[in-house]
mmCIF file of C-alpha atoms in Angstrom:
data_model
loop_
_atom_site.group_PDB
_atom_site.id
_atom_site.type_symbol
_atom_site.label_atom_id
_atom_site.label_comp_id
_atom_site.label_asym_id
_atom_site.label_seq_id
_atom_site.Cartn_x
_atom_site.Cartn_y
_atom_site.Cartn_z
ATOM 1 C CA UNK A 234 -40.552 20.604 -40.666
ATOM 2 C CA UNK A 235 -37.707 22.057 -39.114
ATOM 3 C CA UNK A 236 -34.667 19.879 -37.954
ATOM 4 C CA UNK A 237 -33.972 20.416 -34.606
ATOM 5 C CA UNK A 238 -30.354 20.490 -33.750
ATOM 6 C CA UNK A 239 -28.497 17.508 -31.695
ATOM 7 C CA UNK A 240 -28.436 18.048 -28.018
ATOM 8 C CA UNK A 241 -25.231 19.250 -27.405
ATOM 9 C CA UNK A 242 -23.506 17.051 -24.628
ATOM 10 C CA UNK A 243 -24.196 18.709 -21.379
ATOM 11 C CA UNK A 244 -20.373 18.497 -19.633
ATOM 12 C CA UNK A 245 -17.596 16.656 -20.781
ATOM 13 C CA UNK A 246 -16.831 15.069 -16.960
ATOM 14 C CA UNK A 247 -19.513 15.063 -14.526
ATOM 15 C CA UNK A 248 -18.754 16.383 -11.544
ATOM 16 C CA UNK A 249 -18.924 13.007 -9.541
ATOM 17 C CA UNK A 250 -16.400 11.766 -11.422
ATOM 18 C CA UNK A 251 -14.202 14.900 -11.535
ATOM 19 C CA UNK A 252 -13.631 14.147 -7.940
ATOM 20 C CA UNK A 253 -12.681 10.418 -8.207
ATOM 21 C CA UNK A 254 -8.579 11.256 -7.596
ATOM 22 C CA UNK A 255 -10.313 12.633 -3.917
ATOM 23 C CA UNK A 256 -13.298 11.074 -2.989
ATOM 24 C CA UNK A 257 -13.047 7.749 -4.964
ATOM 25 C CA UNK A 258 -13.200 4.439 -2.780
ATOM 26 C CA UNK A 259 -9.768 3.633 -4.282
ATOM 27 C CA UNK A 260 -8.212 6.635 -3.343
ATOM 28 C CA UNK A 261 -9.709 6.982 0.448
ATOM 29 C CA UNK A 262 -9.213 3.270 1.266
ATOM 30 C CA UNK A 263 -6.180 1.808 -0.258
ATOM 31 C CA UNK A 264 -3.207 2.958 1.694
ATOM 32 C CA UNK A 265 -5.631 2.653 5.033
ATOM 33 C CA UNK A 266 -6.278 -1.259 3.973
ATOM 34 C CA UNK A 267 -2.841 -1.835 3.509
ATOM 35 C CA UNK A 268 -1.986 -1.211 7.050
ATOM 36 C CA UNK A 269 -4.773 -3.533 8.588
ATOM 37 C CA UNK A 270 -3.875 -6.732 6.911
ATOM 38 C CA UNK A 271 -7.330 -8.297 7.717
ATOM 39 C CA UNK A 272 -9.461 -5.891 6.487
ATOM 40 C CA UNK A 273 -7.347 -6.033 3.169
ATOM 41 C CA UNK A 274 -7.874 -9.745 3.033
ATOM 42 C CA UNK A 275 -11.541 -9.262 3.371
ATOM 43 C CA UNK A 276 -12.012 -6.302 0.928
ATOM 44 C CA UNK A 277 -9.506 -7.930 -1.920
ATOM 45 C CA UNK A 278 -10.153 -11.615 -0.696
ATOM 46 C CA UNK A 279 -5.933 -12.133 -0.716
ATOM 47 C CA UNK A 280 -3.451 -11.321 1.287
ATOM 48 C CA UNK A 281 -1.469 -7.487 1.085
ATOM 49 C CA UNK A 282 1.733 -10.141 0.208
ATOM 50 C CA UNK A 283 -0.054 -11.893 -2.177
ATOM 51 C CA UNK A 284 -1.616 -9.154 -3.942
ATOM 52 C CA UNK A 285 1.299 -7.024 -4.351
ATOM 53 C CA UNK A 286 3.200 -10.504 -6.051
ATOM 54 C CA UNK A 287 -0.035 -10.672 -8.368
ATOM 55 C CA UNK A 288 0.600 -6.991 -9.119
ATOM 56 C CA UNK A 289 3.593 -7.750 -9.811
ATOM 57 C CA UNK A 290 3.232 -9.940 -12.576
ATOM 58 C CA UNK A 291 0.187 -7.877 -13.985
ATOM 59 C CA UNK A 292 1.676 -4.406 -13.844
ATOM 60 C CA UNK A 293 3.099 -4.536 -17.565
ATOM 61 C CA UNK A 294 -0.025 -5.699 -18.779
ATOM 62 C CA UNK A 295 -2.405 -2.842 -17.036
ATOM 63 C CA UNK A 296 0.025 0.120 -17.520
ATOM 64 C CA UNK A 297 -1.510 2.440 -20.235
ATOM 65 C CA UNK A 298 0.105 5.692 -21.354
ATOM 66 C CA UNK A 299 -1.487 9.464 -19.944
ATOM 67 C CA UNK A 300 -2.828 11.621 -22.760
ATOM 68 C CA UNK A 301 -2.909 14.843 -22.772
ATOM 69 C CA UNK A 302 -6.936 15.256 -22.374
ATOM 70 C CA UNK A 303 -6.781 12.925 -19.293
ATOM 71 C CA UNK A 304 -4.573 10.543 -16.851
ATOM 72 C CA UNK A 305 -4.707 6.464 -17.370
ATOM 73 C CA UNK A 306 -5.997 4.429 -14.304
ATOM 74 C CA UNK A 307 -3.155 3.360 -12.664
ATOM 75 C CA UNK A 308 -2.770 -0.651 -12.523
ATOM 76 C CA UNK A 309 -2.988 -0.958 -8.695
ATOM 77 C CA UNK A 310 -6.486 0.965 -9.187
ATOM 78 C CA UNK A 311 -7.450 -1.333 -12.072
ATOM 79 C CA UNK A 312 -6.761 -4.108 -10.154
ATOM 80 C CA UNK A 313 -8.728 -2.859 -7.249
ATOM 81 C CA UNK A 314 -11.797 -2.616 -9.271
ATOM 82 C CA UNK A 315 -11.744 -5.565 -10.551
ATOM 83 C CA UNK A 316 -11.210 -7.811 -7.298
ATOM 84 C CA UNK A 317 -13.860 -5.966 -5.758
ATOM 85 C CA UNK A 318 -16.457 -6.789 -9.056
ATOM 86 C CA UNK A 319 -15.233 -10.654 -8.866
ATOM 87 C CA UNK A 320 -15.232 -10.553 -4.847
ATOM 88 C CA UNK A 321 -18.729 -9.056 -4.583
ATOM 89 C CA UNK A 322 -20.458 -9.193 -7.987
ATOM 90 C CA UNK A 323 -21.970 -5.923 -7.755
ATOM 91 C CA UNK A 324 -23.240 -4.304 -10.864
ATOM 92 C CA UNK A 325 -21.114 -2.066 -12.747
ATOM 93 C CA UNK A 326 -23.400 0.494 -12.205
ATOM 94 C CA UNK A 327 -22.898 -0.085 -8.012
ATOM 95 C CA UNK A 328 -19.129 0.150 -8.437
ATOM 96 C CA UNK A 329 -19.544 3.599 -10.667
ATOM 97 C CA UNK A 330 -20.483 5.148 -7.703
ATOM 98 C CA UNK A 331 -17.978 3.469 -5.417
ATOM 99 C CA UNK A 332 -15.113 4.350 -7.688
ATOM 100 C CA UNK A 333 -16.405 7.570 -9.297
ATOM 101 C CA UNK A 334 -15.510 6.189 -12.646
ATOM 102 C CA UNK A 335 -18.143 6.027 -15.530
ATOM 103 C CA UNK A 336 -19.771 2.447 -15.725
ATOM 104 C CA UNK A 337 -18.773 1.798 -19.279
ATOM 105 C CA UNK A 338 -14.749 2.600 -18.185
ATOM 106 C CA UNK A 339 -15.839 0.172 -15.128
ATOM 107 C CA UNK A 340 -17.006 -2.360 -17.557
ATOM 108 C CA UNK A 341 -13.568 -1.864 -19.791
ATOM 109 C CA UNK A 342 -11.230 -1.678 -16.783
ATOM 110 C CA UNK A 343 -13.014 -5.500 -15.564
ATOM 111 C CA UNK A 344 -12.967 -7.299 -18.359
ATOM 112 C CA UNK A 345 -9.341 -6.002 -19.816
ATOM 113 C CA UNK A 346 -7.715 -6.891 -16.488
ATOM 114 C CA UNK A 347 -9.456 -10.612 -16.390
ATOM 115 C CA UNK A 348 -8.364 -11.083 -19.935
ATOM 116 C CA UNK A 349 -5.023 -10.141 -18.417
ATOM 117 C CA UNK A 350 -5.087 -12.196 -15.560
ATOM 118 C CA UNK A 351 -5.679 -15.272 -17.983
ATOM 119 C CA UNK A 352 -3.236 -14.808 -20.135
ATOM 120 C CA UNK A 353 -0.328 -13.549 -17.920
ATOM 121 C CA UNK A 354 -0.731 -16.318 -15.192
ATOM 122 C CA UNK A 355 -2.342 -19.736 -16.821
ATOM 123 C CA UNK A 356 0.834 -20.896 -17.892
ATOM 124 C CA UNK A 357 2.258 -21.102 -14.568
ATOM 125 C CA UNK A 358 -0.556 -21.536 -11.998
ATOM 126 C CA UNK A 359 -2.808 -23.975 -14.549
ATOM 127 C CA UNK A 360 -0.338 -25.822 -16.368
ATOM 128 C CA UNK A 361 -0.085 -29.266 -18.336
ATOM 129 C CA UNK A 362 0.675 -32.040 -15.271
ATOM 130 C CA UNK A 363 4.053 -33.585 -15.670
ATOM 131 C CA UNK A 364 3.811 -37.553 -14.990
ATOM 132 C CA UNK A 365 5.565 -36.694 -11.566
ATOM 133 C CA UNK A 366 2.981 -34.109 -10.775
ATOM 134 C CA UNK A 367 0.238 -36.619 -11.612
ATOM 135 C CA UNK A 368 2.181 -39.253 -9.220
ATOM 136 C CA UNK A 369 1.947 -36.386 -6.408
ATOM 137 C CA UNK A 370 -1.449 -35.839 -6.942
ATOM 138 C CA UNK A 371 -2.101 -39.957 -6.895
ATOM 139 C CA UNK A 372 -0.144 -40.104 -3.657
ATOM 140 C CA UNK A 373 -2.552 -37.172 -2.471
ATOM 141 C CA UNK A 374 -5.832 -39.065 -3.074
ATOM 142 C CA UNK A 375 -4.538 -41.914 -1.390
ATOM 143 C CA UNK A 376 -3.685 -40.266 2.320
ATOM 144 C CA UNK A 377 -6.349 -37.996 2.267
ATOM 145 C CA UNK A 378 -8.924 -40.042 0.385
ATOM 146 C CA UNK A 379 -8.021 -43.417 0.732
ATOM 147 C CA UNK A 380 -8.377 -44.064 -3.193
ATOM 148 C CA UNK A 381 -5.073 -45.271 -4.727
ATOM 149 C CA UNK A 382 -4.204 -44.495 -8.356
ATOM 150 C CA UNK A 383 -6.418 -41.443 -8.390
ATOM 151 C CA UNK A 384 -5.140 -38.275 -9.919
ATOM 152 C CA UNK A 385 -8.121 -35.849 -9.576
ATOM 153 C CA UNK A 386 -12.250 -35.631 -9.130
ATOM 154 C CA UNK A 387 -14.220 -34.262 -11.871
ATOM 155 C CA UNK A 388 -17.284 -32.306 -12.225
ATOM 156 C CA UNK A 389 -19.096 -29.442 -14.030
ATOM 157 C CA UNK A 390 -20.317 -26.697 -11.851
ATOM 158 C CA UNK A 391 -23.300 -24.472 -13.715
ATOM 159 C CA UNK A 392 -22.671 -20.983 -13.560
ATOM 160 C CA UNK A 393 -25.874 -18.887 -13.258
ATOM 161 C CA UNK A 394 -25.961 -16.054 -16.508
ATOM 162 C CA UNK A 395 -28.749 -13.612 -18.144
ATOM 163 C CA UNK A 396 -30.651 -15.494 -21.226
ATOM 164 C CA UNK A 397 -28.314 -14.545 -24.086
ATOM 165 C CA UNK A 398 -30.712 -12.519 -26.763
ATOM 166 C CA UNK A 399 -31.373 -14.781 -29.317
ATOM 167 C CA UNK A 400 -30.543 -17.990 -27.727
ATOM 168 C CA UNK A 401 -33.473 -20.116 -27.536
ATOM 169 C CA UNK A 402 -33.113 -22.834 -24.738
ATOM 170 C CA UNK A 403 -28.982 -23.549 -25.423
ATOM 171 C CA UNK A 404 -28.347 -21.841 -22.000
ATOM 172 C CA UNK A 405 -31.353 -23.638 -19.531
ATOM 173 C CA UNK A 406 -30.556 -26.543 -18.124
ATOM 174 C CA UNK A 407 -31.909 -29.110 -15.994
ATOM 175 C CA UNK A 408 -32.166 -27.039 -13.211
ATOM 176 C CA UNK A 409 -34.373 -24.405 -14.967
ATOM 177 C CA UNK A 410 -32.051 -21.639 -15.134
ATOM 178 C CA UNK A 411 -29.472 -19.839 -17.879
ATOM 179 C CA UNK A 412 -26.214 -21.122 -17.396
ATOM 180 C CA UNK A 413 -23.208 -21.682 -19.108
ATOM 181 C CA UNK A 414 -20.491 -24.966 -17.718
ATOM 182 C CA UNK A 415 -16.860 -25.071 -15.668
ATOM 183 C CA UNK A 416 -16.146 -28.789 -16.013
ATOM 184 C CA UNK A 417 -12.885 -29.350 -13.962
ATOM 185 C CA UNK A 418 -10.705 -31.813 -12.827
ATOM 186 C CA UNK A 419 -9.372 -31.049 -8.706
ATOM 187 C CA UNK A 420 -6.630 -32.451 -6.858
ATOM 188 C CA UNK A 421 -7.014 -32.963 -3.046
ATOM 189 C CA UNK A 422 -5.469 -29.055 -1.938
ATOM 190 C CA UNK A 423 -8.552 -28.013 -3.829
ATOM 191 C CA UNK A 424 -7.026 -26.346 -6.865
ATOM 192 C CA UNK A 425 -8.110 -26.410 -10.811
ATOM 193 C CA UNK A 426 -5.823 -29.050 -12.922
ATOM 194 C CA UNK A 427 -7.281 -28.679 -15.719
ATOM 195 C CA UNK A 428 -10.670 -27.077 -17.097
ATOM 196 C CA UNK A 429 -13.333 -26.441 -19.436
ATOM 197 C CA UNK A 430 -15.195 -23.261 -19.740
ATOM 198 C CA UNK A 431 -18.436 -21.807 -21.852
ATOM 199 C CA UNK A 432 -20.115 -24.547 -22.805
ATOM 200 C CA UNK A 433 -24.035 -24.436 -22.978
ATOM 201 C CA UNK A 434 -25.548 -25.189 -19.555
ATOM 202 C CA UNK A 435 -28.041 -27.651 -21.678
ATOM 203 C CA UNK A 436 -25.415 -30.202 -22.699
ATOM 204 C CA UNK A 437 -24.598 -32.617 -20.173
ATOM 205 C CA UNK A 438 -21.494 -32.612 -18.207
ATOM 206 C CA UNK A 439 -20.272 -36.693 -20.123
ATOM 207 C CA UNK A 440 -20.956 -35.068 -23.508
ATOM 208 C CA UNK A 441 -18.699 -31.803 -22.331
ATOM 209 C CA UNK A 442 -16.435 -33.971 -20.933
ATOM 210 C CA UNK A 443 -16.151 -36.572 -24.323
ATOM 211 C CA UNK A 444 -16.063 -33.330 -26.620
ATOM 212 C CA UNK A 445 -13.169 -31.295 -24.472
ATOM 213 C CA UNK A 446 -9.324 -31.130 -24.803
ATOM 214 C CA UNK A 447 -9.869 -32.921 -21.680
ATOM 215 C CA UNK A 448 -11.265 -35.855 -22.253
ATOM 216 C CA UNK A 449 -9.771 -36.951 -25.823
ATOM 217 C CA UNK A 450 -6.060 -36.336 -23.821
ATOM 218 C CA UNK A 451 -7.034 -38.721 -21.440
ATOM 219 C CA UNK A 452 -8.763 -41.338 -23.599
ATOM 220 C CA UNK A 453 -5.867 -41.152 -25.981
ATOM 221 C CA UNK A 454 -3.451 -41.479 -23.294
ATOM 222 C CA UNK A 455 -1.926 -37.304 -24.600
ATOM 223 C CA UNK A 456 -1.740 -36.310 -20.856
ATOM 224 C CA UNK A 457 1.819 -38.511 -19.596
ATOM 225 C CA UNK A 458 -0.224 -40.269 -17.094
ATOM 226 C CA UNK A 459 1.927 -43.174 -15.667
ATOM 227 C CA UNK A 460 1.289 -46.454 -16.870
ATOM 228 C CA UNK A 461 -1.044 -48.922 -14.838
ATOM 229 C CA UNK A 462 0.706 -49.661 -11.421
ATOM 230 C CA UNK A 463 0.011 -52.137 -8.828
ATOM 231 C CA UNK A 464 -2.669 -51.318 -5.553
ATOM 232 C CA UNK A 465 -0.851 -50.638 -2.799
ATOM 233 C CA UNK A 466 -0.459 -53.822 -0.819
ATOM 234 C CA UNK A 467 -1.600 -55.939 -3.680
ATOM 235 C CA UNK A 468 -0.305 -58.943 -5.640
ATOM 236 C CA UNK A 469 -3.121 -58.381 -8.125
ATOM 237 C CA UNK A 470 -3.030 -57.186 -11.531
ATOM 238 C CA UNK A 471 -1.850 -53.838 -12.162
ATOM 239 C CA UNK A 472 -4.882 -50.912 -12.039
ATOM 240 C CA UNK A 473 -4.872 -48.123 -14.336
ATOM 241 C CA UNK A 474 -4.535 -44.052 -12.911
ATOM 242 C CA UNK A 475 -8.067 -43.376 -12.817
ATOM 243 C CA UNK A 476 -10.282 -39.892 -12.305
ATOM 244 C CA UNK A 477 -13.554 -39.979 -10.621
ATOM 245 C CA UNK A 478 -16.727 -38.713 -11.410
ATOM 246 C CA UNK A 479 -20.314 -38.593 -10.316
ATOM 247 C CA UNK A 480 -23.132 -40.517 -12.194
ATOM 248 C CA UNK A 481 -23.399 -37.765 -14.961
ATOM 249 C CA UNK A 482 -20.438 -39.568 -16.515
ATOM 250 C CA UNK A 483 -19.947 -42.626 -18.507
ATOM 251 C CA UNK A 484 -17.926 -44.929 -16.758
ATOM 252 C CA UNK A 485 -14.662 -45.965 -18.704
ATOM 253 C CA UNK A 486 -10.747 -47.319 -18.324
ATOM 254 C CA UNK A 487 -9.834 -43.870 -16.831
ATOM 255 C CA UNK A 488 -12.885 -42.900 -15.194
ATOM 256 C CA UNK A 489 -14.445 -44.337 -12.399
ATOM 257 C CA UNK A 490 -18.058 -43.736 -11.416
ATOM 258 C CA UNK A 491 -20.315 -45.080 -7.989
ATOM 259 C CA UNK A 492 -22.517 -48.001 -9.222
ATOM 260 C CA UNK A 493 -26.381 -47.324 -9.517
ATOM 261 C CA UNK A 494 -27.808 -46.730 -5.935
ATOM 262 C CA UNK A 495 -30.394 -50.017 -6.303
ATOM 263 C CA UNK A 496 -29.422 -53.286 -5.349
ATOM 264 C CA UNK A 497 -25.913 -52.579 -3.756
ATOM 265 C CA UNK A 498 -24.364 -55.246 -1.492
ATOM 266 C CA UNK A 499 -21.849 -54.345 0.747
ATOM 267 C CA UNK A 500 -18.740 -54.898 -1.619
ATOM 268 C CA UNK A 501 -20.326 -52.081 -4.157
ATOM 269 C CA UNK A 502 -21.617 -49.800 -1.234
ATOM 270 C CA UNK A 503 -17.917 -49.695 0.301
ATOM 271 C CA UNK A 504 -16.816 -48.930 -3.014
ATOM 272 C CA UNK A 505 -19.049 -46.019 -3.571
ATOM 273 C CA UNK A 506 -18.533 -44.510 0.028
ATOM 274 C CA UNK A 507 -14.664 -44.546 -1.219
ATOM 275 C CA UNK A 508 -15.349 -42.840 -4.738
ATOM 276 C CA UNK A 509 -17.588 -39.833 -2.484
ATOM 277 C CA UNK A 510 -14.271 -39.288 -0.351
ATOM 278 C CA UNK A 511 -12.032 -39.030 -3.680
ATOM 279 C CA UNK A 512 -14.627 -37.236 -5.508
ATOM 280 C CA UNK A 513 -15.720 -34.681 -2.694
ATOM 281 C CA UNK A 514 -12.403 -32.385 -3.150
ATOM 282 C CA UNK A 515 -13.783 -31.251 -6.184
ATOM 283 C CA UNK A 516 -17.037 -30.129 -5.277
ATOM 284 C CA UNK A 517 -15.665 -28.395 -2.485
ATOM 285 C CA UNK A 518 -13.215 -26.863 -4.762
ATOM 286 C CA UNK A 519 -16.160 -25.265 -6.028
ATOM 287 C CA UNK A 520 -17.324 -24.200 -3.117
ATOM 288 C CA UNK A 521 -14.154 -22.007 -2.315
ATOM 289 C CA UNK A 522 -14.522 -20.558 -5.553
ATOM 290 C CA UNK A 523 -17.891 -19.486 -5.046
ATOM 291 C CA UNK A 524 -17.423 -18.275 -1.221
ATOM 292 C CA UNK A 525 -14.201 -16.496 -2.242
ATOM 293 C CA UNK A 526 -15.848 -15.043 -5.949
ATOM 294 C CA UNK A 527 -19.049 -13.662 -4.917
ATOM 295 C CA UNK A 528 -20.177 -13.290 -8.854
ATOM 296 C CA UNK A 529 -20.551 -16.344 -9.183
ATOM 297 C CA UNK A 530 -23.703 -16.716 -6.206
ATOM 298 C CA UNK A 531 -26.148 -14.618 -8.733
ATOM 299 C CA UNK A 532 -26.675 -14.182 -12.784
ATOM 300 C CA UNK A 533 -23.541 -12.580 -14.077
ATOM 301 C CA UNK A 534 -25.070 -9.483 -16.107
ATOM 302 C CA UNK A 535 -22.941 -10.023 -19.183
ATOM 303 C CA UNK A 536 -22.888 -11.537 -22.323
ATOM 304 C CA UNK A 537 -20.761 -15.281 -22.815
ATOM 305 C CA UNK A 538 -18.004 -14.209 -23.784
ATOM 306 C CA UNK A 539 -17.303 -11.695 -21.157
ATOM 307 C CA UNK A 540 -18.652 -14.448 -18.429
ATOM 308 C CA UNK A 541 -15.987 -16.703 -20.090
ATOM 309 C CA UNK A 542 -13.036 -13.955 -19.256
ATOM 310 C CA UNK A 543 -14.644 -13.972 -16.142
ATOM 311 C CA UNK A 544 -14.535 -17.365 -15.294
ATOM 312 C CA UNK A 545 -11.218 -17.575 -16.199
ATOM 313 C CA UNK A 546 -9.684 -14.861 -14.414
ATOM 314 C CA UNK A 547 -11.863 -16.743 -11.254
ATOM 315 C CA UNK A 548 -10.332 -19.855 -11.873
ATOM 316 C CA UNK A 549 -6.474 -18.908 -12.201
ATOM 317 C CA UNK A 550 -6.746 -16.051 -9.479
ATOM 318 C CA UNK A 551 -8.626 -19.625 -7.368
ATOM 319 C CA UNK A 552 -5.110 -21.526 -8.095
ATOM 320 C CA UNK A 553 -3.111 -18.842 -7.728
ATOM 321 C CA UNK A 554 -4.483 -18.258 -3.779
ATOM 322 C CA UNK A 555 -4.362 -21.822 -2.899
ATOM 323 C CA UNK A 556 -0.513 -21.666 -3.995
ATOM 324 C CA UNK A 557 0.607 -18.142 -1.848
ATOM 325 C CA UNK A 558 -1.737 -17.821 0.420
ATOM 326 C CA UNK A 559 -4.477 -20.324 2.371
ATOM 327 C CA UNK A 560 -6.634 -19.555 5.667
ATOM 328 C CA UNK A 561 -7.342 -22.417 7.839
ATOM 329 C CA UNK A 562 -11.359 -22.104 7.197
ATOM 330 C CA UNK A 563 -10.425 -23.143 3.883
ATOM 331 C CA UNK A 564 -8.793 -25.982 4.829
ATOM 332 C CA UNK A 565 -11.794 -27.699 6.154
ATOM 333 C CA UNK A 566 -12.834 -30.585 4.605
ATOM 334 C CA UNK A 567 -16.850 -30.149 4.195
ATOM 335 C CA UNK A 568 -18.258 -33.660 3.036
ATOM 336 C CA UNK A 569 -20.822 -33.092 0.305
ATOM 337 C CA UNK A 570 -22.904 -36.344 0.515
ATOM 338 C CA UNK A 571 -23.769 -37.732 -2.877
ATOM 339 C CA UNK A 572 -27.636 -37.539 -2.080
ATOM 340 C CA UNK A 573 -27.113 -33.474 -2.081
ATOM 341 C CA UNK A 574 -25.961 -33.473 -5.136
ATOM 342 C CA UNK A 575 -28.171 -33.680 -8.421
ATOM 343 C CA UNK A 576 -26.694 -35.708 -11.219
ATOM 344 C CA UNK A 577 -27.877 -36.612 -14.757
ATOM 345 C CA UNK A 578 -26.965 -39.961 -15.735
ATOM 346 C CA UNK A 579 -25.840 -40.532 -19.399
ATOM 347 C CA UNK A 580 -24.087 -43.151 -21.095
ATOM 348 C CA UNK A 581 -23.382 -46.637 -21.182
ATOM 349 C CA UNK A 582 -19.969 -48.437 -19.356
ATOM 350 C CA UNK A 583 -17.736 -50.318 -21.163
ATOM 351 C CA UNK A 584 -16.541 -53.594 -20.667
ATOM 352 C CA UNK A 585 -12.994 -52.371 -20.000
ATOM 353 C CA UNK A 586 -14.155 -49.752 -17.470
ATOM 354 C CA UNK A 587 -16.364 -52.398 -15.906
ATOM 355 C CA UNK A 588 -13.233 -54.598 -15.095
ATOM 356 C CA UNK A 589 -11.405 -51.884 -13.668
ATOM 357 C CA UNK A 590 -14.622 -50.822 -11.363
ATOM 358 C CA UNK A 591 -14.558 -54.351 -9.941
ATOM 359 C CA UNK A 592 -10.938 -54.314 -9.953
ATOM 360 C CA UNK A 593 -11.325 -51.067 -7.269
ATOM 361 C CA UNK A 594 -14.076 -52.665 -5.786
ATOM 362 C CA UNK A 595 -12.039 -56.215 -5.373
ATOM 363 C CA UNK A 596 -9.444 -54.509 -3.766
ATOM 364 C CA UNK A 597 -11.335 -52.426 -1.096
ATOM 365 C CA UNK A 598 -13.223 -54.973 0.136
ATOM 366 C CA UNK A 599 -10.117 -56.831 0.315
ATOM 367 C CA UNK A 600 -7.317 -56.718 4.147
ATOM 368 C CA UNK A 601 -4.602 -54.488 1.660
ATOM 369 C CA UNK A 602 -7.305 -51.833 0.911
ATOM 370 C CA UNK A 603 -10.201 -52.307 3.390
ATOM 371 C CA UNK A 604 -10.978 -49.302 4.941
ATOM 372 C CA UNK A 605 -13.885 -48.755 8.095
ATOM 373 C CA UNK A 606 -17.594 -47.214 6.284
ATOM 374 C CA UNK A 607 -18.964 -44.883 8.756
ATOM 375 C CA UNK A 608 -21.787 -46.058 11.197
#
């Protein structure tokens, strides 16, 4: 039998691509977006400002050197791309087309500039809270949230992924799809304090939260949170700086959970209504960063570690937004009532975080810390 000879590759660019320097989206709409500031804030999901400062700070870190056989894609084009994959989760193949760019240099281009975003910008716009940062944030729960000694809400949010090959159920959760978890702690202008990403969307957001950096810094007091401090108004004892969670977490010293739903007289019921006011800026922290990072509203198309990049570009690029540059529909406070919200209770209170529960609940049930539940 004869060998037959390799196909020879047909053309070294196709033509579609050839003409990406003229008819690529980047290169008909950039300069046009930049002089209609709205339509740049819609397309980019930032400001022209704020994405020229990102820029900025990136530029170093997507600058690659032209070869002789071809020209490097130039970091403001890099960037481009990979706002408009986060911002609209279209498939590399989609934004081939759009950008007349192959789909594996697409694919390349996305996650080398997330793995630059992340690395370039967590240190300032995700950093480790200084006890006076943690006393701002405290003295944020309590005018916004009426819940003193408070210095962030914590949840897990699921984030919907293709079945990994060779995975077996680690990625389905209780909600019966693939997912890996971002477990993070919010303060009350909706930005990321701290966070864990990539764990398997079948563990349980109290066993994430026990096994993270996270949680052993905070149960071995490694995160300079102040020392217990009186309620305001009150002569009682001092209450420790608490976080607050939803019933997927086991209640303890630093973290405060709603009692069970069953049997609640009106001392307990007050106190849960206050925990849902503390504990709402974190879900709708989440719902930001889904409105404003469209990838995250369908199964990402890549493997886990490349959703991990992902996530983390998402979640600095989040902070980094709520620092420079806000819009007032952002701003609105959307109550997430607790019954909306599916939890997964695990884990058994201890008697120290029991005291400090009915400490809270003493306290708002009391003239210094009553507060009016909603008819």
């Amino acid at each position: 039998m004869i060998d037959e000879e390799p196909q020879r590759k047909r053309m070294w660019v196709h033509p579609i691509i050839s003409q990406r320097a003229i008819k690529g989206q980047f290169a008909v709409l950039y300069s046009d977006l930049r002089m209609h500031p709205q339509k740049f804030f819609n397309y980019c999901r930032m400001s022209v400002a704020t994405f020229d400062r990102l820029l900025g700070e990136l530029r170093a870190a997507l600058t690659f050197q032209d070869t002789n056989m071809r020209r490097s894609v130039s970091p403001e084009e890099r960037l481009i791309i990979t706002l408009r994959y986060l911002a609209t989760g279209n498939s590399f193949s989609s934004l081939h087309f759009d950008f007349r760019m192959g789909t594996s240099t697409i694919a390349g281009v996305v996650r080398a500039t997330c793995s630059a975003i992340w690395w370039r910008l967590k240190a300032s716009v995700l950093p480790p809270p200084t006890r006076q940062q943690w006393l701002d944030i405290a003295q944020g729960f309590l005018e916004r949230a009426q819940f003193p000694n408070c210095i962030g809400a914590l949840d897990g949010k699921h984030i919907r992924v293709k079945k990994p090959p060779n995975s077996g159920s680690q990625y389905y959760n209780y909600k019966q799809f693939f997912s890996v978890v971002l477990l993070a702690l919010a303060d009350t202008n909706y930005r990321f304090i701290i966070v864990d990403i990539g764990s398997y969307g079948r563990t349980a957001d109290a066993r994430i939260f026990r096994a993270s950096r996270m949680g052993r810094w905070l149960q071995s007091n490694q995160l300079d949170v102040p020392e217990p401090a009186n309620l305001p108004g009150s002569s009682g004892p001092p209450a420790p700086y608490v976080v607050v969670g939803d019933e997927g977490f086991a209640l303890s010293p630093h973290l405060m959970r709603p009692f069970p739903r069953r049997g609640l007289d009106a001392k307990r019921r007050h106190f849960n209504y206050r925990l849902s006011r503390a504990r709402r800026y974190v879900e709708c922290a989440f719902g930001i960063f889904s409105n404003k990072w469209r990838v995250f509203l369908s199964a990402i198309q890549l493997a886990p570690q490349n959703v991990n990049v992902v996530i983390q570009a998402c979640v600095v690029l989040h902070n980094y937004i709520r620092t420079y540059d806000t819009t007032p529909e952002e701003e609105a406070d959307v109550y997430i009532p607790p019954s909306q919200t599916e939890t997964l209770p695990l884990g058994r209170s201890g008697s120290v975080g029991l005291r400090v529960r009915e400490l809270f609940s003493d306290y708002f049930s009391s003239p210094e810390g009553s507060f009016p539940l909603p008819q």
